C-alpha cells in the first residue's frame, strides 16, 4: 500500500446509530465486549441465538467507537462469505481495488489490502458461519480489531456469549413499544414463557400496539387461543445450536404474527416476496424495482411504499430511515415462510427481475457490475418450495453460472449449468435451442476447469445441431465455431482451431462489416491461434486491425484497448520488434496505473510483460526495477504462499543473473524452489524448471557440485 494513497475512514456502509430503546438491557454486554476487544489479540466473537441482539450489540460498539479508528468496515454475510464480500462494491471501490475474477484470491486480496492500511482499525463481520474459518489466517492483524457475530461457536475466536435479557430489561423493552396497558404480573407470565427473547418481545409489543389489543390479559388470552401454554417455558437456553434453539420459539412467533389479523392482501404478498429476498438492507428504490412490475410501476409503487411502512411499524420489517433501506430479520423471514407459502407463482416476478439483472451482454456489460446481484439469485435458488423445473428457473441458474465464471467459481458454475441443462432437456427435448445454449455455456466452464475432452464433445454436438437446424450462414454457427476453436487451441489442435476461426471471422465481416466490434473479437481470437502456429506476421496484422477497431469504437481510454495493446506487443516481441512492443506495453501499463493504482495486480501483469521486452532490449536495470515491484505486489496482495510469488521470484532472478547479481538470484530461486516443492511436490514440472535455473546460477557462483546435483534431480 502506498503511503500517499488516500483511503476513506468508513470503508463500507454502517448500520444507523441506535435509538435508546433499541439498546435496552445490553449496557453490561457492551462493557464486556469493549473489555474483550481491548485485551484480546485474537478475533472476538459475539455468539448467541438468532434474534437475541448480536447485530445490535455490534452496531452499538461500531457507532460508539468509530471515531477511535482510522478505518472501519462492516461486512454482512448473507449467502456465504465469498459472495458477500465480493458483492460489496463500496468496499472494493473505497480500497481502490478491481477484482481479478478468482473469487478465493480476490477475498484474500481484500483482506490483505485491509491489513496493509495504517493505524488502529475495526472490521466487523456480521452473521458469519463456519466458512469464515477457511479465511482465518487472512483476517487483518493488530492494530486491527476484528469483531464477529455468529450463531455458531467459531473456535478460532475469543467468545463473548450473549444471553437472554433480564426480566427487568424485558419488561422495559416491552413497555417501550406498547403503551395501551400496564400489568406486570400478566406480562411476566408471557415474557417468562419465551425466556425473555429480545426479538420476540419487541415483535409482540409492536404488533399489539399497532392492532390496539388491550388490556394485557386480552393479549394473553389471544395467544392461548392460538395454542400457546402461557407459563410453560420453551427452554431456549438449553444446550442447542443457534438454529435449533430458535426453532423452539417458532410457534410463539407464529402466534404473535397472527395477532396482527388486519393484514391486507397486498401486505401478505409483500411479506411473501420478502421470503425470496436475502435478509440484508435493500435501498428502497432498488427494492421497488425488484418488487414492482415496470408496466404499473408508479401506481403500484405507491401502495408498496405504504405497505413497507406499515409492516415496519408492526416490527415485521426493519426500516433504516437514514440510509433509506428495508430488511427482514432472518428469524421473521422464517416465520413468514412457515405462515405463508411463497411458491413459484408468488415469486415469479422477482425471479424474472433477478434473472434479467444477472444477464451479461458481452459487448456492453462489465461482469463485475453483476456481482452485487449474486446474493439475490443465490437466495432464490436456495428456497426449497419453488418449482425448480420451470424454464425461468433454469435461466436463472444459467445467468448465475455466467457470473460465477467471472468470479472464478467454476465448479459451482458447472453444477448450476448441469442442472439447467437437465431441466431444459426434460422440458424441451434434445433439439431445442435452449439445450444448445446450455451445452455451449457448460462447455466453456469445462474449458475453464481444464476438462477439454468434455468441452469438445459438447461443443461438437452443439455445432452439428446448429448446422442442421440453421445452416452454415447463421450467427449461432459462427459463435459455436469460435467457442470450439478456443477448446481446440487449448488442446493444441491449432490447425483445426484456425480453420474454424477463419470461418467465423469471414461470417462476421460479411454480416456486420469490417469495422464492427464483433469482427475485432474474432480477429483477436484468430491472431492468438496464429501465434501458436508461429504465423506471427499474420497475427500482427489481425491484432493491428483489432486494436484500431477498439480505439475507433471505444476511445483510447478503454480496457479493450489496453488488452489489445498487450496482445499485439507479445507478437511484436516474437517478431523481434522490441521497440514497438515496449511502446505498446508502456501505454497499456500507464492505463492500468491510472485506472487501478500503482499497487494493483493488473499493473503487475503489465509490468511483467514490459520487463520481458526490456530484457530483450538489454535494459536489465529497468527490467529488474519493474520485476521487484511485481514481486512485492504479489506478496502484498496474495501472501508469500501464493503460486504467483515463485514465478515472480524466478523472473526477477533471471534478470539479476544478467546483471551479475548472482547471490541475490540464487536466494530468490532457492525460495521459489522451496515454494514449488511445498505447493506441488518434487514430481511437478515447475520444480524441474526451478532446479535447472538455480543450477545455472550455482554454476555462475562456482558451486559446481550443487549445480550438478540439481541438474540430476531435474533430469529425474
XYZ file of C-alpha atoms in Angstrom:
716
model
C 0.000 0.000 0.000
C 1.423 3.360 -0.982
C 1.740 5.830 1.864
C 0.140 8.627 -0.163
C -2.905 6.604 -1.097
C -5.993 8.244 0.382
C -8.413 5.691 1.841
C -11.722 6.626 3.414
C -12.401 6.367 7.137
C -15.671 4.414 6.746
C -14.960 1.770 4.093
C -18.477 0.308 3.868
C -21.993 1.175 4.841
C -22.595 1.131 8.598
C -25.917 0.460 10.329
C -27.628 3.621 11.524
C -26.866 4.638 15.130
C -29.260 3.002 17.589
C -32.045 4.792 19.365
C -32.053 4.433 23.143
C -34.984 1.984 23.118
C -33.101 -0.312 20.716
C -30.342 -0.971 23.244
C -32.304 -1.726 26.379
C -30.641 -4.196 28.743
C -27.358 -4.524 26.861
C -25.099 -1.943 28.532
C -23.223 -4.539 30.599
C -22.807 -6.717 27.484
C -21.324 -3.736 25.662
C -18.839 -3.231 28.503
C -17.865 -6.930 28.358
C -17.344 -6.626 24.610
C -15.241 -3.476 24.958
C -13.036 -5.195 27.521
C -12.634 -8.320 25.384
C -11.602 -6.299 22.331
C -9.222 -4.164 24.363
C -7.464 -7.132 25.975
C -7.553 -9.719 23.210
C -5.006 -10.164 20.455
C -7.377 -12.666 18.841
C -10.585 -12.234 16.929
C -13.572 -11.590 19.239
C -16.849 -13.409 18.637
C -20.264 -12.285 19.859
C -22.108 -15.592 19.995
C -25.799 -16.229 20.591
C -29.047 -17.500 19.115
C -30.947 -15.725 16.353
C -32.883 -12.606 17.322
C -31.153 -12.143 20.670
C -29.327 -8.914 19.734
C -25.862 -9.768 18.353
C -26.071 -7.297 15.468
C -27.465 -4.642 17.793
C -24.503 -5.037 20.136
C -22.004 -4.879 17.266
C -23.759 -1.797 15.884
C -23.567 -0.081 19.256
C -19.833 -0.794 19.517
C -19.136 0.402 15.963
C -21.082 3.630 16.313
C -19.705 4.400 19.780
C -16.052 3.794 18.867
C -15.798 4.530 15.128
C -14.001 7.816 15.815
C -11.276 5.846 17.650
C -10.241 4.043 14.471
C -8.590 5.207 11.265
C -10.700 2.806 9.206
C -13.969 0.959 9.861
C -15.518 -1.773 7.687
C -18.763 -3.693 8.215
C -19.334 -6.915 6.253
C -22.756 -8.524 6.470
C -22.701 -12.199 5.499
C -25.815 -13.420 3.709
C -25.345 -16.288 1.253
C -21.728 -17.116 2.100
C -18.663 -15.075 2.917
C -17.157 -15.148 -0.584
C -20.312 -13.838 -2.254
C -20.989 -11.287 0.474
C -17.510 -9.749 0.365
C -17.154 -9.695 -3.413
C -20.638 -8.230 -3.904
C -19.795 -5.284 -1.627
C -18.879 -2.847 -4.400
C -18.471 0.039 -1.939
C -15.649 -1.752 -0.133
C -13.657 -2.579 -3.272
C -14.105 0.952 -4.643
C -13.016 2.574 -1.383
C -9.957 0.324 -1.259
C -9.140 1.279 -4.859
C -9.283 -2.358 -5.987
C -10.514 -4.078 -9.112
C -11.343 -7.768 -8.806
C -9.294 -10.272 -10.778
C -12.064 -12.858 -11.280
C -10.565 -15.513 -8.987
C -13.081 -15.453 -6.113
C -10.957 -17.036 -3.400
C -7.884 -14.983 -4.265
C -9.955 -11.793 -4.519
C -11.267 -12.295 -0.975
C -7.702 -12.841 0.251
C -6.589 -9.760 -1.671
C -9.279 -7.651 0.045
C -8.270 -8.926 3.494
C -4.601 -8.296 2.680
C -5.436 -4.782 1.486
C -7.253 -4.099 4.759
C -4.311 -5.478 6.706
C -1.969 -3.071 4.921
C -3.914 0.026 5.977
C -2.111 2.002 8.685
C -3.252 2.697 12.227
C -5.832 1.110 14.538
C -8.853 -0.032 12.530
C -12.036 -2.054 13.032
C -13.533 -4.856 10.938
C -16.954 -6.236 11.858
C -18.199 -9.412 10.181
C -21.889 -9.825 10.955
C -23.653 -13.205 10.828
C -20.586 -15.272 9.956
C -20.598 -19.049 9.762
C -18.007 -21.814 9.723
C -16.931 -20.867 6.181
C -15.034 -17.933 7.707
C -12.615 -20.443 9.272
C -11.055 -21.042 5.843
C -10.013 -17.368 5.764
C -8.988 -17.036 9.405
C -5.259 -16.598 8.717
C -6.008 -13.835 6.203
C -8.064 -11.716 8.605
C -6.395 -8.375 9.431
C -3.915 -8.462 12.306
C -3.137 -5.920 15.028
C -3.543 -2.929 15.077
C -6.854 -4.063 13.584
C -9.671 -5.223 15.835
C -11.869 -7.923 14.302
C -15.356 -8.411 15.733
C -17.534 -11.279 14.503
C -21.169 -12.073 15.265
C -22.446 -15.583 14.711
C -24.928 -18.190 15.886
C -22.096 -20.707 15.535
C -19.326 -21.195 18.064
C -16.271 -20.410 15.926
C -13.374 -21.920 17.846
C -10.653 -19.620 16.484
C -12.141 -16.548 18.191
C -12.424 -15.385 21.796
C -16.107 -15.699 22.666
C -18.399 -13.150 24.276
C -21.651 -15.066 24.807
C -24.828 -13.019 24.512
C -27.644 -14.322 26.691
C -31.320 -13.520 27.206
C -32.494 -10.243 28.714
C -33.038 -9.854 32.420
C -36.732 -9.793 33.475
C -36.447 -6.076 34.253
C -34.934 -5.242 30.860
C -37.505 -7.431 29.094
C -40.373 -5.523 30.736
C -38.762 -2.196 29.876
C -38.352 -3.255 26.254
C -41.996 -4.329 26.020
C -43.389 -1.152 27.563
C -41.182 0.961 25.305
C -43.207 -0.244 22.331
C -46.570 -0.959 23.996
C -48.397 1.876 25.775
C -52.033 0.693 25.965
C -51.947 -1.081 29.338
C -49.564 -2.000 32.167
C -49.881 -5.183 34.194
C -46.519 -6.557 35.313
C -47.974 -9.808 36.636
C -49.590 -10.846 33.348
C -46.671 -9.534 31.307
C -44.207 -11.546 33.413
C -46.152 -14.731 32.626
C -45.933 -14.002 28.899
C -42.277 -12.975 28.880
C -41.158 -15.841 31.096
C -42.709 -18.271 28.630
C -40.175 -17.288 25.973
C -37.320 -16.753 28.436
C -37.071 -13.037 27.649
C -36.033 -13.415 23.995
C -35.364 -9.938 22.563
C -36.862 -10.140 19.064
C -39.966 -11.975 20.268
C -40.705 -9.358 22.936
C -40.252 -6.481 20.508
C -42.450 -8.106 17.848
C -45.242 -8.846 20.339
C -45.203 -5.278 21.685
C -45.236 -3.637 18.258
C -47.994 -5.812 16.799
C -50.182 -5.493 19.905
C -49.719 -1.714 19.908
C -50.382 -1.379 16.181
C -53.509 -3.565 16.359
C -54.774 -1.776 19.504
C -55.006 -5.009 21.534
C -55.786 -4.132 25.146
C -55.677 -4.800 28.042
C -52.775 -7.171 28.556
C -54.931 -10.072 29.680
C -56.526 -9.963 26.192
C -53.095 -10.494 24.622
C -52.587 -13.476 26.927
C -55.995 -14.871 26.013
C -55.417 -14.458 22.266
C -52.065 -16.231 22.495
C -53.646 -19.090 24.445
C -56.394 -19.376 21.844
C -53.635 -19.921 19.293
C -52.378 -22.936 21.217
C -49.694 -21.432 23.451
C -49.327 -22.610 27.032
C -48.569 -19.346 28.795
C -46.456 -20.016 31.874
C -44.627 -23.038 30.463
C -41.148 -22.094 29.253
C -39.932 -23.094 25.821
C -36.381 -23.798 27.131
C -34.428 -21.818 24.571
C -31.473 -21.665 26.950
C -30.925 -25.408 26.562
C -27.630 -26.506 25.005
C -28.680 -26.470 21.374
C -27.143 -24.794 18.360
C -28.392 -21.343 17.444
C -30.746 -22.632 14.766
C -32.164 -25.412 16.942
C -32.809 -23.056 19.837
C -34.706 -20.520 17.756
C -36.968 -23.259 16.394
C -38.439 -23.641 19.880
C -39.788 -20.116 19.518
C -41.417 -20.511 16.107
C -44.879 -21.478 17.433
C -44.813 -18.457 19.731
C -43.642 -16.165 16.925
C -46.314 -17.514 14.583
C -48.979 -16.862 17.208
C -47.720 -13.291 17.648
C -47.702 -12.820 13.890
C -51.330 -13.964 13.725
C -52.344 -11.348 16.311
C -51.984 -8.825 13.523
C -55.074 -10.171 11.800
C -55.636 -6.943 9.851
C -53.042 -7.722 7.157
C -54.223 -6.679 3.715
C -53.768 -8.884 0.684
C -51.041 -6.585 -0.649
C -49.166 -6.722 2.676
C -49.289 -10.519 2.681
C -47.992 -10.610 -0.897
C -45.201 -8.211 0.059
C -44.164 -10.397 3.007
C -44.201 -13.460 0.765
C -41.871 -11.708 -1.662
C -39.528 -10.803 1.191
C -39.118 -14.560 1.695
C -37.444 -14.526 -1.729
C -35.045 -11.706 -0.817
C -31.795 -12.038 1.133
C -32.125 -10.659 4.701
C -29.937 -7.635 4.051
C -30.660 -3.891 3.964
C -32.023 -3.054 0.497
C -32.211 0.525 -0.738
C -35.860 1.482 -1.249
C -35.681 2.468 -4.925
C -33.843 -0.729 -5.832
C -36.300 -2.718 -3.697
C -39.251 -1.242 -5.595
C -37.571 -2.215 -8.856
C -37.363 -5.795 -7.610
C -40.954 -5.953 -6.404
C -42.986 -3.839 -8.821
C -43.883 -4.598 -12.427
C -42.481 -1.845 -14.664
C -45.743 -1.582 -16.579
C -47.645 -0.438 -13.486
C -44.686 0.980 -11.572
C -45.969 4.390 -10.457
C -49.344 3.258 -9.157
C -48.127 0.009 -7.634
C -45.006 1.509 -6.058
C -47.107 3.973 -4.044
C -49.007 1.063 -2.468
C -45.811 -0.868 -1.818
C -44.328 2.143 -0.009
C -47.404 2.322 2.220
C -47.218 -1.407 2.953
C -43.498 -1.210 3.716
C -44.072 1.494 6.315
C -46.976 -0.430 7.868
C -45.024 -3.681 8.158
C -42.059 -1.809 9.640
C -44.360 -0.245 12.237
C -45.566 -3.734 13.184
C -41.964 -4.876 13.624
C -42.015 -7.311 10.699
C -39.520 -5.254 8.676
C -36.588 -3.111 9.755
C -36.584 0.390 8.267
C -33.352 2.383 8.337
C -34.580 5.912 7.661
C -31.093 7.405 7.450
C -29.888 5.004 4.753
C -33.410 4.603 3.276
C -33.293 0.806 3.397
C -35.601 -2.014 4.412
C -34.669 -5.518 5.527
C -36.378 -8.515 7.051
C -34.802 -10.244 10.043
C -33.796 -13.837 9.312
C -35.968 -15.152 12.126
C -39.026 -13.172 10.961
C -38.368 -14.330 7.418
C -38.521 -17.948 8.560
C -41.758 -17.310 10.452
C -43.334 -15.713 7.373
C -42.180 -18.657 5.286
C -43.909 -21.034 7.699
C -47.048 -18.907 7.811
C -47.463 -18.308 4.075
C -46.411 -20.376 1.090
C -44.017 -18.373 -1.063
C -44.086 -20.604 -4.148
C -43.021 -20.042 -7.739
C -46.268 -18.301 -8.645
C -45.717 -15.728 -5.884
C -42.035 -15.192 -6.667
C -42.145 -15.453 -10.470
C -41.859 -11.700 -10.974
C -38.900 -11.447 -8.584
C -37.174 -14.392 -10.264
C -37.562 -12.759 -13.681
C -36.185 -9.412 -12.465
C -33.138 -11.000 -10.808
C -32.604 -13.175 -13.878
C -32.518 -10.085 -16.116
C -30.263 -8.148 -13.738
C -27.748 -11.011 -13.850
C -27.741 -11.258 -17.638
C -24.405 -10.273 -19.190
C -24.153 -8.653 -22.623
C -20.539 -9.385 -23.541
C -20.355 -6.358 -25.857
C -21.717 -3.857 -23.311
C -21.563 -5.058 -19.697
C -18.755 -5.151 -17.203
C -19.337 -8.501 -15.433
C -18.124 -7.030 -12.136
C -21.241 -4.829 -12.103
C -23.280 -8.024 -11.739
C -21.551 -9.201 -8.549
C -23.936 -7.331 -6.160
C -26.878 -9.251 -7.670
C -25.384 -12.654 -6.830
C -26.806 -12.847 -3.241
C -30.322 -12.310 -4.606
C -30.004 -15.185 -7.079
C -28.350 -17.486 -4.544
C -31.113 -16.827 -2.030
C -33.844 -17.614 -4.566
C -32.139 -20.807 -5.692
C -31.764 -21.954 -2.076
C -35.528 -21.858 -1.425
C -36.993 -25.346 -1.175
C -40.609 -24.641 -2.104
C -40.025 -23.138 -5.575
C -40.757 -25.256 -8.634
C -37.267 -25.983 -9.954
C -38.456 -27.442 -13.266
C -39.535 -24.214 -14.988
C -37.573 -22.691 -17.894
C -37.232 -19.446 -15.919
C -35.599 -21.264 -13.019
C -33.144 -22.867 -15.461
C -32.394 -19.463 -16.986
C -31.704 -18.031 -13.518
C -29.263 -20.893 -12.897
C -27.651 -20.209 -16.275
C -27.228 -16.486 -15.640
C -25.825 -17.012 -12.155
C -23.389 -19.572 -13.559
C -22.191 -16.989 -16.087
C -21.375 -14.550 -13.255
C -19.749 -17.356 -11.249
C -17.370 -17.857 -14.199
C -16.216 -14.259 -13.892
C -15.815 -14.777 -10.146
C -13.636 -17.822 -10.788
C -16.178 -20.135 -9.125
C -16.009 -22.716 -11.905
C -17.150 -25.818 -10.031
C -20.305 -24.066 -8.823
C -20.932 -22.706 -12.323
C -20.636 -26.199 -13.791
C -23.072 -27.639 -11.244
C -25.679 -24.961 -11.977
C -25.356 -25.412 -15.740
C -25.638 -29.186 -15.454
C -28.906 -28.720 -13.558
C -30.178 -26.128 -16.055
C -29.265 -28.390 -18.987
C -31.094 -31.347 -17.476
C -34.143 -29.177 -16.815
C -34.254 -27.963 -20.423
C -33.776 -31.490 -21.745
C -36.782 -32.575 -19.675
C -38.891 -29.595 -20.745
C -37.997 -29.277 -24.418
C -36.030 -32.287 -25.640
C -32.619 -32.534 -27.258
C -33.368 -30.403 -30.335
C -34.481 -27.192 -28.591
C -32.240 -24.077 -28.936
C -32.144 -23.687 -25.126
C -30.407 -27.055 -24.856
C -27.699 -25.996 -27.302
C -27.138 -22.763 -25.368
C -26.787 -24.633 -22.074
C -24.379 -27.152 -23.617
C -22.274 -24.351 -25.059
C -22.119 -22.475 -21.753
C -21.320 -25.664 -19.850
C -18.552 -26.443 -22.324
C -16.943 -23.062 -21.647
C -16.909 -23.801 -17.914
C -15.449 -27.254 -18.576
C -12.715 -25.478 -20.525
C -12.057 -23.206 -17.531
C -11.718 -26.339 -15.414
C -9.340 -27.958 -17.890
C -11.917 -30.624 -18.803
C -11.190 -30.181 -22.500
C -12.432 -33.586 -23.635
C -15.914 -32.992 -22.222
C -15.925 -29.425 -23.545
C -15.002 -30.618 -27.030
C -17.696 -33.283 -27.070
C -20.410 -30.813 -26.050
C -19.353 -28.101 -28.493
C -19.061 -30.507 -31.407
C -22.626 -31.671 -30.674
C -23.868 -28.090 -30.468
C -22.131 -27.036 -33.690
C -23.552 -30.004 -35.572
C -27.061 -29.305 -34.224
C -26.894 -25.661 -35.277
C -25.581 -26.557 -38.722
C -28.530 -28.951 -39.106
C -31.170 -26.522 -37.854
C -29.888 -23.196 -39.173
C -27.351 -23.888 -41.915
C -23.799 -22.623 -42.299
C -24.767 -18.959 -42.679
C -26.236 -18.300 -39.219
C -24.848 -16.281 -36.268
C -25.262 -19.237 -33.880
C -22.952 -21.329 -36.061
C -20.244 -18.668 -36.019
C -20.451 -18.413 -32.210
C -20.187 -22.181 -31.831
C -17.207 -22.293 -34.192
C -15.441 -19.642 -32.120
C -16.073 -21.469 -28.855
C -15.000 -24.827 -30.252
C -11.893 -23.238 -31.696
C -10.891 -21.993 -28.235
C -11.077 -25.558 -26.916
C -9.110 -26.892 -29.880
C -6.494 -24.230 -29.142
C -6.221 -25.416 -25.530
C -5.780 -28.981 -26.803
C -3.026 -27.930 -29.195
C -5.213 -28.601 -32.244
C -4.153 -25.286 -33.752
C -4.854 -26.016 -37.424
C -8.445 -27.033 -36.693
C -8.876 -24.030 -34.421
C -7.558 -21.694 -37.111
C -9.918 -23.137 -39.735
C -12.959 -22.623 -37.506
C -11.937 -19.098 -36.528
C -11.273 -18.147 -40.148
C -14.831 -19.212 -40.993
C -16.261 -17.318 -38.007
C -14.278 -14.189 -38.927
C -15.458 -14.334 -42.536
C -19.057 -14.606 -41.349
C -18.669 -11.565 -39.070
C -17.127 -9.466 -41.883
C -19.925 -10.365 -44.329
C -22.806 -9.806 -41.894
C -21.523 -6.971 -39.699
C -18.963 -5.198 -41.842
C -15.210 -4.867 -41.419
C -15.469 -2.218 -38.687
C -17.867 -3.986 -36.297
C -16.615 -4.807 -32.741
C -17.566 -8.478 -33.251
C -15.077 -8.642 -36.120
C -12.317 -7.346 -33.836
C -13.088 -10.060 -31.265
C -12.812 -12.754 -33.954
C -9.590 -11.202 -35.249
C -8.072 -11.282 -31.773
C -9.023 -14.928 -31.268
C -7.643 -15.939 -34.650
C -4.451 -13.979 -34.045
C -3.932 -15.914 -30.819
C -4.035 -19.201 -32.740
C -1.768 -17.847 -35.475
C 0.688 -17.037 -32.691
C 0.589 -20.660 -31.553
C 1.276 -21.708 -35.155
C 4.215 -19.322 -35.433
C 2.382 -17.228 -38.041
C 3.428 -14.006 -36.320
C 3.164 -11.652 -39.288
C -0.477 -12.649 -39.893
C -1.200 -12.439 -36.165
C 0.284 -8.944 -36.051
C -1.840 -7.771 -38.990
C -5.042 -9.038 -37.353
C -4.193 -7.526 -33.963
C -3.324 -4.179 -35.528
C -6.797 -4.105 -37.088
C -8.436 -5.199 -33.822
C -6.559 -2.522 -31.869
C -7.600 0.191 -34.310
C -11.214 -1.004 -34.081
C -11.147 -0.753 -30.287
C -9.705 2.771 -30.408
C -12.283 3.843 -33.015
C -15.324 2.399 -31.239
C -14.401 2.822 -27.578
C -11.742 5.509 -27.478
C -8.141 5.326 -26.297
C -9.174 5.174 -22.634
C -10.968 1.800 -22.668
C -9.883 -1.535 -21.148
C -10.231 -3.347 -24.501
C -7.601 -1.033 -25.968
C -5.091 -1.893 -23.245
C -5.745 -5.631 -23.726
C -5.251 -5.352 -27.490
C -2.058 -3.357 -26.989
C -0.676 -6.054 -24.708
C -1.593 -8.845 -27.117
C -0.066 -7.056 -30.076
C 3.071 -6.340 -28.058
C 3.657 -10.047 -27.414
C 3.521 -10.687 -31.170
C 5.882 -7.787 -31.886
C 8.238 -9.267 -29.293
C 8.145 -12.623 -31.087
C 8.925 -10.790 -34.363
C 11.872 -9.022 -32.749
C 10.116 -5.645 -32.984
C 11.113 -4.855 -29.418
C 10.890 -1.075 -29.551
C 7.307 -1.184 -30.855
C 6.407 -3.835 -28.275
C 7.827 -1.679 -25.499
C 5.894 1.381 -26.664
C 2.590 -0.527 -26.657
C 3.238 -2.064 -23.263
C 4.184 1.299 -21.797
C 0.808 2.658 -22.946
C -1.031 -0.349 -21.519
C 0.886 -0.012 -18.250
C 0.062 3.688 -17.991
C -3.642 2.880 -18.492
C -3.541 0.283 -15.715
C -1.799 2.659 -13.286
C -4.348 5.432 -13.936
C -7.390 3.185 -13.545
C -6.258 0.691 -10.904
C -3.490 2.421 -8.967
C 0.208 1.625 -8.794
C -0.114 -1.402 -6.493
C -2.873 -3.358 -8.275
C -2.327 -6.918 -9.650
C -3.330 -5.762 -13.168
C -0.473 -3.273 -13.068
C 1.904 -6.036 -12.014
C 0.916 -8.136 -15.056
C 1.645 -5.208 -17.376
C 4.975 -4.565 -15.633
C 5.983 -8.215 -16.043
C 5.251 -8.107 -19.777
C 7.146 -4.849 -20.222
C 10.069 -6.165 -18.184
C 10.308 -9.116 -20.572
C 10.692 -6.742 -23.524
C 13.217 -4.621 -21.619
C 15.240 -7.806 -21.177
C 15.146 -8.368 -24.926
C 16.405 -4.807 -25.367
C 19.160 -5.346 -22.803
C 17.608 -2.797 -20.430
C 18.190 -5.067 -17.444
C 18.224 -2.425 -14.730
C 14.763 -1.172 -15.747
C 13.510 -4.745 -16.039
C 14.803 -5.519 -12.545
C 13.093 -2.460 -11.056
C 9.753 -3.465 -12.562
C 10.040 -7.089 -11.545
C 10.909 -6.075 -7.983
C 7.647 -4.124 -7.908
C 5.631 -7.048 -9.312
C 7.105 -9.419 -6.730
C 6.243 -7.056 -3.887
C 2.728 -6.650 -5.298
C 2.163 -10.423 -5.334
C 3.374 -10.783 -1.738
C 1.292 -7.809 -0.564
C -1.964 -8.815 -2.224
C -1.839 -12.601 -2.124
C 0.666 -13.518 0.573
C 4.025 -15.287 0.476
C 2.465 -18.699 -0.254
C 0.644 -17.757 -3.475
C 1.789 -19.553 -6.698
C 2.429 -16.187 -8.390
C 5.214 -15.416 -5.915
C 7.729 -18.113 -7.005
C 7.026 -17.248 -10.657
C 7.846 -13.585 -9.989
C 10.928 -14.586 -7.966
C 12.169 -16.718 -10.838
C 11.676 -13.945 -13.417
C 13.496 -11.442 -11.229
C 16.313 -13.906 -10.581
C 16.825 -14.284 -14.333
C 17.349 -10.526 -14.683
C 19.641 -10.415 -11.644
C 21.766 -13.070 -13.337
C 22.175 -10.850 -16.409
C 23.226 -8.034 -14.078
C 25.788 -10.270 -12.373
C 23.869 -10.224 -9.085
C 24.326 -13.976 -8.672
C 23.908 -14.226 -4.898
C 20.569 -12.405 -4.988
C 19.448 -14.525 -7.936
C 20.334 -17.688 -6.041
C 18.427 -16.560 -2.942
C 15.287 -15.857 -4.972
C 15.439 -19.150 -6.832
C 16.006 -21.098 -3.599
C 12.850 -19.514 -2.181
C 10.914 -20.227 -5.394
C 12.073 -23.848 -5.442
C 11.069 -24.335 -1.803
C 7.602 -22.883 -2.533
C 7.066 -25.104 -5.555
C 8.171 -28.210 -3.648
C 5.660 -27.314 -0.915
C 2.823 -26.470 -3.301
C 3.292 -29.114 -5.996
C 5.680 -31.817 -4.792
C 9.005 -32.957 -6.304
C 7.477 -34.538 -9.436
C 5.881 -31.344 -10.788
C 7.389 -29.820 -13.994
C 7.669 -26.405 -12.314
C 10.108 -27.894 -9.797
C 12.385 -29.157 -12.565
C 12.407 -25.697 -14.175
C 13.372 -24.062 -10.874
C 16.098 -26.672 -10.281
C 17.571 -26.066 -13.736
C 17.564 -22.289 -13.326
C 19.093 -22.483 -9.879
C 21.778 -24.869 -11.158
C 22.831 -22.255 -13.752
C 23.224 -19.626 -11.028
C 25.158 -22.056 -8.821
C 27.451 -22.631 -11.805
C 27.974 -18.846 -12.100
C 28.893 -18.843 -8.398
C 31.319 -21.737 -8.834
C 29.165 -24.067 -6.743
C 29.553 -26.875 -9.275
C 28.667 -29.831 -7.072
C 25.363 -28.285 -6.038
C 24.641 -27.356 -9.664
C 25.286 -30.924 -10.813
C 23.074 -32.345 -8.074
C 20.190 -30.065 -9.037
C 20.505 -30.908 -12.730
C 20.462 -34.624 -11.916
C 17.264 -34.104 -9.890
C 15.728 -32.104 -12.726
C 16.500 -34.865 -15.227
C 14.869 -37.445 -12.979
